[in-house]
PDB file of C-alpha atoms in Angstrom:
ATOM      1  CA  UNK I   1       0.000   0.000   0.000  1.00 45.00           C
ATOM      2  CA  UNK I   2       1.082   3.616  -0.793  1.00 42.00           C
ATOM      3  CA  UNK I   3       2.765   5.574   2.434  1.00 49.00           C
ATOM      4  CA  UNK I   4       3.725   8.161   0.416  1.00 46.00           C
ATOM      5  CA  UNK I   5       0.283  10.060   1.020  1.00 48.00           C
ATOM      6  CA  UNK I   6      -0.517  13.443   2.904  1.00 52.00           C
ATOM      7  CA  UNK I   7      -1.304  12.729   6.028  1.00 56.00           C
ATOM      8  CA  UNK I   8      -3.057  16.137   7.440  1.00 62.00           C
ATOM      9  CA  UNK I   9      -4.690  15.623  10.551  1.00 81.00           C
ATOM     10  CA  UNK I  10      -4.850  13.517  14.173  1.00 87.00           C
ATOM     11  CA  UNK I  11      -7.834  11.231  12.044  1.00 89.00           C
ATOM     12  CA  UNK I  12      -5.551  10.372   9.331  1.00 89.00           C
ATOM     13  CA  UNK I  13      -2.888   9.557  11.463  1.00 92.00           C
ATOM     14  CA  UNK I  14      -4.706   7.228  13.742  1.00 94.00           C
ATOM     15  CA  UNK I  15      -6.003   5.089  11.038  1.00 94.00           C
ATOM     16  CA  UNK I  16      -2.901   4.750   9.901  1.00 95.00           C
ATOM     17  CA  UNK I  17      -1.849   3.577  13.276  1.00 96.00           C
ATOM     18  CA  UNK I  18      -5.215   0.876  13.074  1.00 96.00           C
ATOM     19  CA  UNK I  19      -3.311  -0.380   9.565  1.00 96.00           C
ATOM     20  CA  UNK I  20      -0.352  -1.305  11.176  1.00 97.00           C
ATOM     21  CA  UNK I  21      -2.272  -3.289  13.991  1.00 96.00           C
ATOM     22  CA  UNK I  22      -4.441  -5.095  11.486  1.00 96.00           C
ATOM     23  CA  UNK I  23      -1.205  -6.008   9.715  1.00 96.00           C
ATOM     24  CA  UNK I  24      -2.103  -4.005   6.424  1.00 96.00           C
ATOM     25  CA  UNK I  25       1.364  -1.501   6.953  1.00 96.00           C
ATOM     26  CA  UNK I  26       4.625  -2.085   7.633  1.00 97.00           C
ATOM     27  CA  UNK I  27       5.267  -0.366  11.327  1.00 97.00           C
ATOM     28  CA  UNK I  28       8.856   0.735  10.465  1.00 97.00           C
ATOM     29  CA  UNK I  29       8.191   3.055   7.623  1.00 96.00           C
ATOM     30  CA  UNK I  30       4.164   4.209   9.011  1.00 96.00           C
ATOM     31  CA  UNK I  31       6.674   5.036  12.120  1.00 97.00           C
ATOM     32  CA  UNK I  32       8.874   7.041   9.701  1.00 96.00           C
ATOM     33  CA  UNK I  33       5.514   8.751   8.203  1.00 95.00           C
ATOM     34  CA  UNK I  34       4.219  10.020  11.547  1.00 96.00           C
ATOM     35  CA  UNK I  35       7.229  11.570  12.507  1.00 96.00           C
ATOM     36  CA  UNK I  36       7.017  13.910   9.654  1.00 93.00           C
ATOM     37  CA  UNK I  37       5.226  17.621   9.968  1.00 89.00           C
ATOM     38  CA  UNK I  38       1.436  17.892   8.617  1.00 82.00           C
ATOM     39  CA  UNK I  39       0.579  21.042   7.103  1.00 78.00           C
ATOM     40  CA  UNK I  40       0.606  23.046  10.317  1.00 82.00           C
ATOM     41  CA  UNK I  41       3.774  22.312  11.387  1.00 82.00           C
ATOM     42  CA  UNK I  42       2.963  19.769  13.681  1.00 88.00           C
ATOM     43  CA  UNK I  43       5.012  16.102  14.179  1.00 93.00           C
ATOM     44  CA  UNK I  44       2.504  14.245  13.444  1.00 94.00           C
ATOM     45  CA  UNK I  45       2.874  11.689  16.183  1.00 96.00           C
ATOM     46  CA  UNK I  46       2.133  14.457  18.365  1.00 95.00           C
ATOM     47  CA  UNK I  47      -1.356  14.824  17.460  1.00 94.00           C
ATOM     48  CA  UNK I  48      -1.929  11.189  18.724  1.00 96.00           C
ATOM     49  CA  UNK I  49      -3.236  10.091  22.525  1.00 95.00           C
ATOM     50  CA  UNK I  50       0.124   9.874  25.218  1.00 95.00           C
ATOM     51  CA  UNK I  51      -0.476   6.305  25.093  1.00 96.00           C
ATOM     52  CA  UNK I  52      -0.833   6.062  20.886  1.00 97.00           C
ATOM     53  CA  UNK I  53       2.612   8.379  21.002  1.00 97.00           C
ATOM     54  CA  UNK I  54       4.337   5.050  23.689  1.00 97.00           C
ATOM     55  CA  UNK I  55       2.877   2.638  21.526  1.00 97.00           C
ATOM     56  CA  UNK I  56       4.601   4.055  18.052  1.00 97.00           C
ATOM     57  CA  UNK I  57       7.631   5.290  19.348  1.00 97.00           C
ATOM     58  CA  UNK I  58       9.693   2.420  18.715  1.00 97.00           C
ATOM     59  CA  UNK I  59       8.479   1.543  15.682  1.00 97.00           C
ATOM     60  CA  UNK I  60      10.728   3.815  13.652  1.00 97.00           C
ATOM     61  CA  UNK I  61      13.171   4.653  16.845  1.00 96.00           C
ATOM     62  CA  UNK I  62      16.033   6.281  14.556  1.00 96.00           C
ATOM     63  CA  UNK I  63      13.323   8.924  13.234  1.00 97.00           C
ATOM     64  CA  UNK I  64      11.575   9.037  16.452  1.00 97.00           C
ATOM     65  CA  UNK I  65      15.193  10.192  17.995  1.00 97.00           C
ATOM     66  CA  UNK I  66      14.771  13.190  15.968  1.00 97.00           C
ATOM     67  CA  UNK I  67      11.210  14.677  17.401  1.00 97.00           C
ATOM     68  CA  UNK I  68      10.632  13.083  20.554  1.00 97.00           C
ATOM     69  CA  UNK I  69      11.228  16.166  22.058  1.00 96.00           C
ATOM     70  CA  UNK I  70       8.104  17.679  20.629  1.00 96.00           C
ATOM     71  CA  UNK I  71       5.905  14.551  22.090  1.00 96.00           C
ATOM     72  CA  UNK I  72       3.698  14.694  24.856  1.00 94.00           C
ATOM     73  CA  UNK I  73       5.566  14.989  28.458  1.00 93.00           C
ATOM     74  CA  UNK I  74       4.247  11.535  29.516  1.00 94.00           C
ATOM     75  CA  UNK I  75       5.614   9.688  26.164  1.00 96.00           C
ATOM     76  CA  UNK I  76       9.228  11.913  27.005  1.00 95.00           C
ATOM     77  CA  UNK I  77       9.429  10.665  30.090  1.00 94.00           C
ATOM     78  CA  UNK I  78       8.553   6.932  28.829  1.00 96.00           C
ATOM     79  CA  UNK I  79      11.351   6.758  26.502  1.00 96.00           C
ATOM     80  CA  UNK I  80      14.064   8.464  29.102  1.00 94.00           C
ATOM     81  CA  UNK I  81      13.040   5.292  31.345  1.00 94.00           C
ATOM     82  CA  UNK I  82      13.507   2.998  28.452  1.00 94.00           C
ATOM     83  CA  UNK I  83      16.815   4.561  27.703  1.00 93.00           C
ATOM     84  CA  UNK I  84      17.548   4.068  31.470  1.00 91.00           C
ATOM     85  CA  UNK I  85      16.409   0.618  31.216  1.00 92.00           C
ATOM     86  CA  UNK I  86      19.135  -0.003  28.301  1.00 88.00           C
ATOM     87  CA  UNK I  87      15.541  -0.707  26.462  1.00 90.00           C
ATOM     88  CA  UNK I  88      15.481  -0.072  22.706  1.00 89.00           C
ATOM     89  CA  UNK I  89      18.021   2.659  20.637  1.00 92.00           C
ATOM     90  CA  UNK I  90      17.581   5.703  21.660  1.00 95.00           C
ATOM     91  CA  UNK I  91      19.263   8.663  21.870  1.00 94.00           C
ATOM     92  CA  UNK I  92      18.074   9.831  25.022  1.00 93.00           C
ATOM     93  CA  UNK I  93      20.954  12.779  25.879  1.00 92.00           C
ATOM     94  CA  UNK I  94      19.939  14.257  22.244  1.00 93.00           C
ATOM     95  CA  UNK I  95      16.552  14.155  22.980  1.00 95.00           C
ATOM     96  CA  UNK I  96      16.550  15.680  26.846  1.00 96.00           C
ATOM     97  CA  UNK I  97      18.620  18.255  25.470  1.00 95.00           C
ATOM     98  CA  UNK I  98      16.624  19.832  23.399  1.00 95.00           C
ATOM     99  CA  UNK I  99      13.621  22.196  23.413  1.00 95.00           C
ATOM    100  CA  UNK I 100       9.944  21.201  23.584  1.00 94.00           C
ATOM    101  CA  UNK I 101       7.150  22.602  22.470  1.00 90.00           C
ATOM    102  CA  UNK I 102       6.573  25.075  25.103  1.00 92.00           C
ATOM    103  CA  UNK I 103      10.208  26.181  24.617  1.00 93.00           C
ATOM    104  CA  UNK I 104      11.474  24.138  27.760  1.00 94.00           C
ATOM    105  CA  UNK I 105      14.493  22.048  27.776  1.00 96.00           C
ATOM    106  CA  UNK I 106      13.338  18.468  28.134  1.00 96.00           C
ATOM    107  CA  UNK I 107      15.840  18.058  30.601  1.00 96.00           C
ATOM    108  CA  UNK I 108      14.323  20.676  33.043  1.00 95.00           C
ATOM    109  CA  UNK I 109      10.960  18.669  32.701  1.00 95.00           C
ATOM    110  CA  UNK I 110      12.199  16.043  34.447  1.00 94.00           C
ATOM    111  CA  UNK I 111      12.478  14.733  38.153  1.00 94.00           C
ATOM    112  CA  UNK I 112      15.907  15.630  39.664  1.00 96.00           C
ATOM    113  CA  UNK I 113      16.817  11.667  40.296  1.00 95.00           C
ATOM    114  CA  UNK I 114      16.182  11.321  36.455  1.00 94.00           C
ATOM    115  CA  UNK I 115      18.327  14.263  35.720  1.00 95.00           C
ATOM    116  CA  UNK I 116      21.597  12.557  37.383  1.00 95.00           C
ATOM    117  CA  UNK I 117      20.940   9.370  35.552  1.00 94.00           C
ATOM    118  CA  UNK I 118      20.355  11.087  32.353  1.00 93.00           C
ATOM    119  CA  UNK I 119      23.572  13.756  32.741  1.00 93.00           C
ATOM    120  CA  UNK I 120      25.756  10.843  33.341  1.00 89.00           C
ATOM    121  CA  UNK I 121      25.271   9.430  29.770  1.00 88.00           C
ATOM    122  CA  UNK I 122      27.100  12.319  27.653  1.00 90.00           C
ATOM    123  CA  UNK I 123      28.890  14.495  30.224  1.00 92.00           C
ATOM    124  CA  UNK I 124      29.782  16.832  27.341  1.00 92.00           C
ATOM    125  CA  UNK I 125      26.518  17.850  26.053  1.00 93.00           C
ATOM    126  CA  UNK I 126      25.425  18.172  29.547  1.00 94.00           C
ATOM    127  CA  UNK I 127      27.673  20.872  30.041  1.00 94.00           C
ATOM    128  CA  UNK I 128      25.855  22.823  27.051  1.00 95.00           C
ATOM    129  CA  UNK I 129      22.625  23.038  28.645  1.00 96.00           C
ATOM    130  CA  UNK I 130      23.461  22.339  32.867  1.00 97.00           C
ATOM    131  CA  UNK I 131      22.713  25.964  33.035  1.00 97.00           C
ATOM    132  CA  UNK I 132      19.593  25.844  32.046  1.00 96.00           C
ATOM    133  CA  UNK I 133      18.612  23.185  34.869  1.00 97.00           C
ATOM    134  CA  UNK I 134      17.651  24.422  38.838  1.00 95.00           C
ATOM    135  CA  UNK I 135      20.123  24.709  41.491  1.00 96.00           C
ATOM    136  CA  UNK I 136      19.564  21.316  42.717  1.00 97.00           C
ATOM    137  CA  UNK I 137      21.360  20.082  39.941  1.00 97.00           C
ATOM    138  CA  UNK I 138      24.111  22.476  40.483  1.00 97.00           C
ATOM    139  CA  UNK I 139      25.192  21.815  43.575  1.00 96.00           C
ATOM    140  CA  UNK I 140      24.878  18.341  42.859  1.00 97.00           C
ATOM    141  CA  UNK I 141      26.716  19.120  40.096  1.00 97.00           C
ATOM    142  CA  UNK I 142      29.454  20.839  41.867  1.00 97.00           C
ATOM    143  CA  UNK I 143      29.571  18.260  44.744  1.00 97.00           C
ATOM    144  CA  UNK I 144      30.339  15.626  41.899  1.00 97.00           C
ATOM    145  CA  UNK I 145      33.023  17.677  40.129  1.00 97.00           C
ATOM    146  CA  UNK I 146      35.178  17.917  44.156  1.00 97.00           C
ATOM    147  CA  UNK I 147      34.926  14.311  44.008  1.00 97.00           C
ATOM    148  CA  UNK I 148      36.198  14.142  40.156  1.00 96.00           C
ATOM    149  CA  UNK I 149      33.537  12.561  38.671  1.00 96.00           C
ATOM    150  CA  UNK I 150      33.130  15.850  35.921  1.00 96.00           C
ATOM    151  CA  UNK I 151      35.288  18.333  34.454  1.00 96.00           C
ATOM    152  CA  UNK I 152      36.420  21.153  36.235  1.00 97.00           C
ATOM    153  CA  UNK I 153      36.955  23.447  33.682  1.00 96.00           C
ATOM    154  CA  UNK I 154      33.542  22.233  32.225  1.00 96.00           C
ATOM    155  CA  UNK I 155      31.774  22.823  35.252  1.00 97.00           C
ATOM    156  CA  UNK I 156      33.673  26.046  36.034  1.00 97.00           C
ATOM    157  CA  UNK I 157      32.550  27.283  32.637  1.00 96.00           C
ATOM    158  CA  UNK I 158      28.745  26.340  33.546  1.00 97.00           C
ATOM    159  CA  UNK I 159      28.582  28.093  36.836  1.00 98.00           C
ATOM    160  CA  UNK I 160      29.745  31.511  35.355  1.00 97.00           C
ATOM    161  CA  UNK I 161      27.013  31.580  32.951  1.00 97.00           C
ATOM    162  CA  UNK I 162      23.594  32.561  34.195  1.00 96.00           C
ATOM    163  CA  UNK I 163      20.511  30.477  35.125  1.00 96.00           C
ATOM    164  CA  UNK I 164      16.773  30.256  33.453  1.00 92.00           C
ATOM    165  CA  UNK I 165      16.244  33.205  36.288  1.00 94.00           C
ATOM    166  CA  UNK I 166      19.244  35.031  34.192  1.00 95.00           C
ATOM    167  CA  UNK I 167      21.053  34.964  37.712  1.00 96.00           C
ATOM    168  CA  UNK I 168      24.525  34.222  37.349  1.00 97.00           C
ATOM    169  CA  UNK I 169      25.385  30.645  38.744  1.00 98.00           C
ATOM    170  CA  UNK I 170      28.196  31.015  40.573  1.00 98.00           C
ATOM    171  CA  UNK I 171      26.401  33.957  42.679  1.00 97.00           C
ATOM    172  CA  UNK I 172      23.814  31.808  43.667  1.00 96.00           C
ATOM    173  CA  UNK I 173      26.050  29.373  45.625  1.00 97.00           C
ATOM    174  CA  UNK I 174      27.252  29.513  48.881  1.00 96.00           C
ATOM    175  CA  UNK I 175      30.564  31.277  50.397  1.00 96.00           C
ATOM    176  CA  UNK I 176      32.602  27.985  50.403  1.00 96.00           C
ATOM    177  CA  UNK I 177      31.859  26.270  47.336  1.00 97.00           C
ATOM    178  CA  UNK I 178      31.921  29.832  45.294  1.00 98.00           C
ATOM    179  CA  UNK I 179      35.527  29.488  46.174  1.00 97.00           C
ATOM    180  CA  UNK I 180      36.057  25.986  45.561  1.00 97.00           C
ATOM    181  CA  UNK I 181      34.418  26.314  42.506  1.00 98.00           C
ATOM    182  CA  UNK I 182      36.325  29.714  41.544  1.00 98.00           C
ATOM    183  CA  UNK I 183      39.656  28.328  40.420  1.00 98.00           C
ATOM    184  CA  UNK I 184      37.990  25.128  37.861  1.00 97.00           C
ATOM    185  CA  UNK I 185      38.223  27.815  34.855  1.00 97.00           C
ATOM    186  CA  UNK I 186      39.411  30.546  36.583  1.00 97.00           C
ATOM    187  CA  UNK I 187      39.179  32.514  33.341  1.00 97.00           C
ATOM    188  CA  UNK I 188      35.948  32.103  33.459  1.00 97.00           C
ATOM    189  CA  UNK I 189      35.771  33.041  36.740  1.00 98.00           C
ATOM    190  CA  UNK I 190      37.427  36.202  36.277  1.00 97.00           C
ATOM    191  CA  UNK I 191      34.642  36.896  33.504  1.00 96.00           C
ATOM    192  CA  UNK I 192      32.119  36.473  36.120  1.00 96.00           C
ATOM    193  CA  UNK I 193      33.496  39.064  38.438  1.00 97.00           C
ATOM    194  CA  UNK I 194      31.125  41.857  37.556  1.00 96.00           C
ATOM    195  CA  UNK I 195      27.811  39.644  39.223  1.00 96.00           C
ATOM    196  CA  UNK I 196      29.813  38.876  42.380  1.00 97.00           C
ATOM    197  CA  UNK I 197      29.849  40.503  45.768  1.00 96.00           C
ATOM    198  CA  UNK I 198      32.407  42.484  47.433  1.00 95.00           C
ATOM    199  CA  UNK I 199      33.066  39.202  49.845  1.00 97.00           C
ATOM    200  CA  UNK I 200      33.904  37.483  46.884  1.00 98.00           C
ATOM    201  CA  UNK I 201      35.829  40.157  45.554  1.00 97.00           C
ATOM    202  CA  UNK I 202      37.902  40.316  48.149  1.00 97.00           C
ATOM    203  CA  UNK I 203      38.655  36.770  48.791  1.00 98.00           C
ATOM    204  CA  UNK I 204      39.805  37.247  44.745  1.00 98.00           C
ATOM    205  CA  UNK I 205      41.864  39.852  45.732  1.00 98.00           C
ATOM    206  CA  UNK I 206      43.569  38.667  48.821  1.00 97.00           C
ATOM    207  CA  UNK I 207      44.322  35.316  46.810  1.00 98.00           C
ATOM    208  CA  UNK I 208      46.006  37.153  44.209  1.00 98.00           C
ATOM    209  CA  UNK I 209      48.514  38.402  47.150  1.00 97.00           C
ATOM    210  CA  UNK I 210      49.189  35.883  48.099  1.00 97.00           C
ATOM    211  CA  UNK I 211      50.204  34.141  44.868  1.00 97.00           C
ATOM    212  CA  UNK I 212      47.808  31.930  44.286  1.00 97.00           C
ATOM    213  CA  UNK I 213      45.827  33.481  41.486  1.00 98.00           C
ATOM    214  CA  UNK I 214      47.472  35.859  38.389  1.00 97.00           C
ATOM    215  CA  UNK I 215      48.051  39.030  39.957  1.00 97.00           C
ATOM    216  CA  UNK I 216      47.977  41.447  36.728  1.00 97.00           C
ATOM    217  CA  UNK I 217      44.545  39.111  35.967  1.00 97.00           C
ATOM    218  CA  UNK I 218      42.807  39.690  39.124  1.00 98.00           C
ATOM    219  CA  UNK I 219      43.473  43.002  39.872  1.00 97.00           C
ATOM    220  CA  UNK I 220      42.665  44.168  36.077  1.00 96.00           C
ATOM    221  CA  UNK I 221      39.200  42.926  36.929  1.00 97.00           C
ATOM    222  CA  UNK I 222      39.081  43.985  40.915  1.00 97.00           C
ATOM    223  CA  UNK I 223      39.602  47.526  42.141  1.00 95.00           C
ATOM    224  CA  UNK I 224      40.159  48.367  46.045  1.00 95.00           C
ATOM    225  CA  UNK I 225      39.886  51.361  47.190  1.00 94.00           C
ATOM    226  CA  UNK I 226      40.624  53.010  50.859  1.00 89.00           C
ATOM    227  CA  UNK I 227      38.005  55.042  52.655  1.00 82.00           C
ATOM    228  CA  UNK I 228      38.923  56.177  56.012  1.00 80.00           C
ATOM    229  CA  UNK I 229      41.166  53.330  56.133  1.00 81.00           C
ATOM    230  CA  UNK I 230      39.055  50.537  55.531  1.00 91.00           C
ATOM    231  CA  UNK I 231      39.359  48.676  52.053  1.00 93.00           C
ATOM    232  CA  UNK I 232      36.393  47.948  49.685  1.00 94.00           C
ATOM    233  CA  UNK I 233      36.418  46.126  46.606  1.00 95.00           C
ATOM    234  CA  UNK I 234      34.359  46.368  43.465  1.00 95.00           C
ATOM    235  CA  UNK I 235      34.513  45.038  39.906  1.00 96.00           C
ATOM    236  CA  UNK I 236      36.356  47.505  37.236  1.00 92.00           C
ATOM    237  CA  UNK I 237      33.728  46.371  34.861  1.00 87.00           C
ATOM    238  CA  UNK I 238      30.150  46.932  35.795  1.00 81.00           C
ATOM    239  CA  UNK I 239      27.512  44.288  34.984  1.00 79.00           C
ATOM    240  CA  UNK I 240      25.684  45.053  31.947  1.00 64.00           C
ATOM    241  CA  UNK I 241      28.497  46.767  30.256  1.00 47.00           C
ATOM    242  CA  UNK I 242      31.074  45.841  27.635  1.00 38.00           C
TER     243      UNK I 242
END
């Protein structure tokens, strides 16, 4: 039977999902079909029930890969659990991190348990996106990185970009792990100095006395100043400005 047909609403798309269950189409390539756009824009396996969208997902998994980000949340979070469960082929890291269709990372969507299991599969393109997740993750994140299980410099480089609140990371941690976390990439770090308080500041610039941080660096980024003999310390560059 011909496949090759416009397919333009949920209707159309359910019957073909009927043909494959009375054997009359192959489920492979009517799995291919429904992960194509109708004339709205839509994947068309989105237009199906959350249950339909389970059942048809691994019929075609390699062209599922591609759009199950734009399913329903319940038929996301079915195929992360398969992935977990070593079940089937998917590509579960490309999937969580991308955009649904409210404009969400996928990985945000889910439970934070599910987030460590799901990070741990491609450390890399975690990093692209960790920013974008709450600051459970992050200190979890951070907590794992002190015990070497992640990249400093990757992690160093995701704390001094800023969260989905557009507060930068790194200021939203506390005292001791701001510092810990300071010298992973401390050139990012020193990019970050603008969104950081003067206790931070300060700890900067005292290490930088001391030797353990580039002098001509820090203080290029840190200015202290004397007021009736008591030091304060502010950023030379001022949020917001190039």
């Amino acid at each position: 039977m011909l496949l090759r047909c416009s397919v333009h609403d949920a209707d159309h798309a359910q019957w073909l999902v009927e043909q494959v269950r009375e054997g009359e189409l192959e489920k492979e390539k009517v799995g291919a079909l429904l992960c194509e756009e109708d004339d709205k824009g839509s994947v068309l396996l989105s237009l199906l029930d959350k249950d339909v969208q389970k059942e048809v997902s691994p019929w075609n998994q390699n062209r599922t890969n591609k759009i199950a980000h734009l399913l329903s949340s319940d038929c996301v979070q079915w195929i992360v659990q398969q992935a977990l469960d070593l079940e089937g082929n998917w590509d579960v890291v490309g999937i969580v991190c991308r955009k649904n269709r409210d404009h969400t990372l996928v990985l945000a969507t889910l439970d934070f348990e599910t987030q460590k299991q799901v990070a741990i599969f491609n450390q890399e393109k975690t990093t692209e996106v960790a920013h974008l997740l709450g600051s459970e993750f992050h200190h979890w994140l951070v907590q794992e990185t002190l015990e070497g299980k992640w990249s400093k410099e990757g992690v160093g480089s995701i704390v001094c970009r800023k969260n989905r609140d557009n507060q930068l990371i790194l200021a939203t941690l506390d005292e001791e792990h701001q510092r810990q976390v300071a010298v992973f990439n401390k050139e990012k770090t020193i990019s970050a100095v603008p969104y950081m308080d003067a206790d931070f500041l300060q700890w900067l610039y005292q290490e930088a006395v001391e030797g353990r941080w580039d002098q001509s660096t820090v203080f290029g980024a840190v200015v202290k100043d004397e007021l009736d003999g008591k030091a304060s310390f502010s950023p030379k560059i001022k949020p917001g400005r190039p």
